[in-house]
C-alpha positions as CSV (number, residue, x, y, z in Angstrom):
1,M,-10.6,-17.1,-36.4
2,E,-7.8,-18.4,-34.2
3,L,-4.1,-17.9,-35.0
4,G,-1.5,-20.6,-34.4
5,I,2.0,-21.5,-35.3
6,T,3.4,-24.4,-37.3
7,Y,7.1,-25.3,-37.2
8,F,9.5,-28.0,-38.2
9,L,11.0,-28.9,-34.9
10,T,14.6,-30.0,-35.5
11,D,17.8,-31.0,-33.7
12,Y,19.5,-27.7,-34.7
13,G,16.6,-25.4,-33.9
14,M,14.9,-24.2,-30.8
15,R,14.1,-26.7,-28.0
16,P,10.5,-27.9,-27.9
17,D,9.9,-26.7,-24.3
18,E,11.4,-23.3,-25.1
19,L,9.5,-22.9,-28.3
20,A,6.2,-23.8,-26.6
21,R,6.7,-21.3,-23.8
22,K,7.5,-18.5,-26.3
23,V,4.5,-19.3,-28.5
24,E,2.2,-19.3,-25.5
25,E,3.7,-16.1,-24.1
26,R,2.9,-14.3,-27.4
27,G,-0.7,-15.2,-27.2
28,F,-1.1,-17.7,-30.1
29,E,-3.9,-20.3,-29.8
30,S,-2.0,-23.3,-30.9
31,L,1.3,-24.9,-32.0
32,F,1.4,-27.7,-34.6
33,L,4.3,-30.0,-35.5
34,P,4.8,-32.0,-38.7
35,E,6.2,-35.6,-38.8
36,H,8.7,-37.5,-40.8
37,T,10.3,-40.5,-39.2
38,H,13.1,-40.4,-41.8
39,I,13.8,-39.4,-45.3
40,P,15.1,-42.2,-47.7
41,A,18.5,-41.3,-49.1
42,S,17.4,-42.4,-52.5
43,R,14.0,-41.0,-53.4
44,D,11.8,-40.7,-56.5
45,S,8.8,-39.0,-54.9
46,A,8.7,-35.3,-55.9
47,Y,8.6,-32.8,-53.1
48,P,5.2,-31.2,-53.1
49,G,6.7,-27.8,-52.6
50,G,8.8,-28.1,-55.7
51,G,12.6,-28.2,-56.0
52,E,14.9,-29.9,-53.6
53,L,13.6,-31.3,-50.3
54,P,14.5,-28.9,-47.5
55,R,17.0,-30.0,-44.9
56,E,14.5,-29.9,-42.0
57,Y,12.5,-32.9,-43.3
58,S,15.3,-35.3,-42.3
59,H,16.0,-33.6,-39.0
60,T,12.6,-33.6,-37.2
61,L,12.4,-34.6,-33.6
62,D,10.1,-37.4,-32.5
63,L,6.6,-36.0,-32.7
64,F,5.0,-37.3,-29.4
65,A,8.1,-36.9,-27.2
66,A,8.3,-33.3,-28.3
67,L,4.6,-32.6,-27.7
68,A,4.8,-34.2,-24.2
69,A,7.7,-31.8,-23.4
70,M,5.6,-28.9,-24.7
71,A,2.6,-29.9,-22.8
72,A,4.5,-30.0,-19.5
73,V,5.6,-26.4,-19.7
74,T,2.4,-24.7,-21.0
75,E,-1.0,-24.1,-19.6
76,R,-3.4,-23.0,-22.3
77,L,-1.6,-23.6,-25.6
78,K,-3.3,-26.2,-27.8
79,L,-0.8,-28.7,-29.2
80,G,-1.3,-30.5,-32.5
81,T,0.2,-32.8,-35.1
82,G,0.3,-31.3,-38.5
83,V,0.3,-34.0,-39.7
84,C,0.8,-37.3,-38.0
85,L,1.6,-40.0,-40.7
86,I,-0.7,-42.7,-39.2
87,I,-0.3,-44.8,-42.2
88,Q,3.3,-45.5,-41.1
89,R,2.3,-46.2,-37.5
90,D,1.0,-49.0,-35.4
91,P,-2.5,-47.8,-34.4
92,I,-2.4,-49.4,-30.9
93,V,0.8,-47.6,-30.0
94,T,-0.3,-44.3,-31.6
95,A,-3.6,-44.5,-29.7
96,K,-1.7,-44.7,-26.4
97,E,0.6,-41.8,-27.4
98,V,-2.3,-39.6,-28.4
99,A,-4.1,-40.4,-25.1
100,T,-0.9,-39.8,-23.1
101,V,-0.2,-36.4,-24.6
102,D,-3.9,-35.4,-24.1
103,L,-3.6,-36.5,-20.5
104,I,-0.4,-34.6,-19.8
105,S,-1.8,-31.5,-21.5
106,G,-5.1,-31.6,-19.7
107,G,-7.1,-32.1,-22.9
108,R,-5.2,-29.6,-25.2
109,F,-4.3,-32.0,-27.9
110,L,-5.4,-31.7,-31.6
111,F,-4.8,-34.8,-33.8
112,G,-4.0,-33.8,-37.4
113,I,-3.5,-36.8,-39.6
114,G,-2.6,-37.4,-43.3
115,A,-1.8,-40.2,-45.7
116,G,1.6,-38.8,-46.7
117,W,3.3,-38.1,-50.1
118,N,6.7,-39.7,-49.7
119,I,6.3,-43.2,-51.3
120,E,9.7,-44.4,-50.3
121,E,9.3,-43.3,-46.7
122,M,6.0,-45.2,-46.3
123,S,7.3,-48.2,-48.1
124,N,10.2,-48.5,-45.6
125,H,7.5,-48.9,-42.9
126,G,5.9,-51.7,-44.8
127,T,2.9,-49.6,-46.0
128,D,1.5,-50.3,-49.4
129,P,1.1,-46.8,-51.0
130,T,-1.9,-48.0,-53.1
131,T,-3.9,-48.8,-50.0
132,R,-2.7,-46.0,-47.7
133,F,-6.1,-44.2,-47.7
134,R,-7.9,-47.4,-46.5
135,R,-5.1,-47.9,-43.9
136,M,-5.7,-44.3,-42.7
137,R,-9.4,-44.8,-42.3
138,E,-9.1,-48.2,-40.6
139,S,-6.4,-46.8,-38.2
140,V,-8.7,-43.9,-37.2
141,E,-11.6,-46.3,-36.6
142,A,-9.4,-48.7,-34.6
143,M,-8.0,-45.8,-32.4
144,K,-11.5,-44.5,-31.8
145,A,-12.4,-47.9,-30.5
146,I,-9.4,-48.0,-28.2
147,W,-10.1,-44.5,-26.9
148,T,-13.8,-45.0,-26.2
149,E,-14.1,-48.7,-25.1
150,D,-12.7,-50.5,-22.1
151,E,-12.3,-53.7,-24.1
152,A,-11.7,-52.7,-27.7
153,E,-11.4,-54.7,-30.8
154,Y,-11.2,-54.0,-34.5
155,H,-11.4,-56.1,-37.6
156,G,-10.6,-54.5,-40.9
157,R,-8.9,-55.6,-44.1
158,I,-5.6,-54.1,-43.0
159,I,-5.9,-53.4,-39.2
160,D,-7.0,-56.3,-37.2
161,F,-6.9,-57.2,-33.5
162,D,-9.0,-59.1,-30.9
163,P,-10.2,-57.5,-27.7
164,I,-7.6,-55.5,-25.8
165,W,-7.2,-53.4,-22.7
166,C,-5.4,-50.1,-23.3
167,W,-5.1,-47.1,-21.0
168,P,-4.9,-44.1,-20.5
169,K,-8.1,-42.9,-22.2
170,P,-8.1,-39.3,-23.6
171,V,-9.2,-36.4,-21.4
172,Q,-11.3,-35.0,-24.2
173,K,-14.5,-37.0,-24.8
174,P,-15.1,-39.0,-26.8
175,H,-11.6,-38.3,-28.1
176,P,-9.3,-35.4,-29.2
177,P,-10.5,-33.6,-32.4
178,I,-9.3,-35.3,-35.6
179,L,-8.2,-33.0,-38.4
180,V,-7.8,-34.7,-41.8
181,G,-5.3,-32.9,-44.0
182,G,-3.5,-33.2,-47.2
183,R,-2.7,-31.6,-50.5
184,G,-2.9,-34.3,-53.1
185,E,-5.5,-35.2,-55.7
186,K,-7.8,-36.7,-53.2
187,V,-8.0,-33.6,-51.0
188,L,-11.2,-32.4,-52.6
189,D,-12.9,-35.3,-50.9
190,R,-11.7,-34.0,-47.5
191,V,-11.0,-30.3,-46.8
192,E,-9.6,-28.3,-49.7
193,R,-12.7,-26.5,-50.8
194,I,-14.6,-25.1,-47.9
195,A,-17.9,-24.3,-49.5
196,E,-18.1,-27.7,-51.1
197,L,-17.1,-29.3,-47.8
198,Q,-19.9,-27.6,-46.0
199,R,-22.5,-28.5,-48.7
200,R,-21.4,-32.1,-48.4
201,R,-21.6,-31.8,-44.6
202,E,-25.2,-30.5,-44.8
203,A,-26.2,-33.2,-47.3
204,A,-24.9,-35.8,-44.9
205,G,-26.7,-34.3,-41.9
206,R,-23.5,-33.5,-40.0
207,G,-22.7,-30.5,-37.8
208,S,-20.2,-27.8,-38.7
209,I,-16.7,-29.0,-39.7
210,P,-14.0,-26.5,-38.6
211,V,-11.2,-25.9,-41.2
212,T,-7.6,-25.2,-40.4
213,V,-5.3,-23.6,-42.9
214,F,-1.6,-24.4,-42.7
215,G,1.0,-21.9,-43.8
216,A,-1.3,-18.9,-44.0
217,K,0.4,-15.7,-45.1
218,P,0.9,-13.3,-42.1
219,E,-1.0,-10.4,-43.7
220,I,-4.2,-9.0,-42.1
221,R,-5.9,-8.6,-45.4
222,L,-5.4,-12.2,-46.3
223,L,-6.3,-13.4,-42.9
224,E,-9.6,-11.5,-43.1
225,R,-10.4,-13.3,-46.4
226,L,-9.8,-16.7,-44.8
227,K,-12.1,-15.8,-41.9
228,A,-14.7,-14.6,-44.4
229,V,-14.9,-18.0,-46.1
230,G,-15.2,-19.9,-42.9
231,V,-11.7,-20.8,-41.8
232,A,-11.7,-21.5,-38.0
233,R,-7.9,-21.5,-37.5
234,S,-4.9,-20.2,-39.5
235,L,-1.4,-21.5,-38.8
236,L,1.5,-19.2,-39.5
237,F,4.7,-20.9,-40.6
238,I,8.0,-20.2,-38.8
239,D,11.1,-20.8,-41.0
240,P,13.4,-23.5,-39.6
241,G,16.7,-22.1,-38.4
242,S,18.8,-21.5,-35.3
243,P,17.1,-20.6,-32.0
244,D,17.8,-16.9,-32.5
245,E,16.4,-16.9,-36.0
246,V,13.3,-18.7,-34.8
247,E,12.7,-16.2,-32.0
248,R,13.1,-13.2,-34.4
249,H,10.6,-14.7,-36.8
250,L,8.2,-15.5,-34.0
251,D,8.4,-11.9,-32.8
252,R,7.5,-10.7,-36.3
253,L,4.5,-13.0,-36.4
254,A,3.5,-11.8,-33.0
255,E,3.3,-8.3,-34.3
256,V,0.8,-9.5,-36.9
257,A,-1.2,-11.4,-34.3
258,A,-1.4,-8.3,-32.1
259,Q,-3.2,-6.5,-34.9
260,W,-5.6,-9.3,-35.5
261,D,-9.0,-8.9,-33.8
262,G,-10.2,-12.5,-34.5
């Protein structure tokens, strides 16, 4: 089981290039960034973590600009979105951004996606919350067409475009790995219960589906349990804060990683 890092990259925290170098230097396999374009000042959607919404949610840097900066200063570190809110994005533009980061990184990009929880945020983008799961599926299908076809077109109920030319194409073939995440009531149909996921995979005649756990506790005993049930990657969460605070936390996690034999 690989160990990676997940972190809310903010305007008051560590720079993206500096963070990526430090994570790679400490031997972690991957670094994942979450996404929120904004946080509505008036919001009814409950924070999934409970209580008040933390400050970092409204201070995140642009996802793909930050990942490109990270890719430029690293050599082996895998870089991921955890998660990209594709239901709030134009799929043609996002397909180009994904392919560009994959190109700059030399094929080290991991595309984590989700349907979101903040109803007001998605509504500001013109997304109907009641059809966001259909939008997510159609967006993925449309992007796959763009990544794999020289002249791509897609015709869905929500996403619809006639033949287009769009480069670059991703370095990874046929496209970067797509990790579907979430924590809502529909998660059971995606990745929440590993044993059931693998049973469904076998019934559908599909190959192995790797599972990534976000926010794993940095304890060897718990990491061993995750590995035992089939988790392929565990991401350790760094608390948002000043650059000095981030580095100290990263050093503590590196001590745990040094004890981990995979």
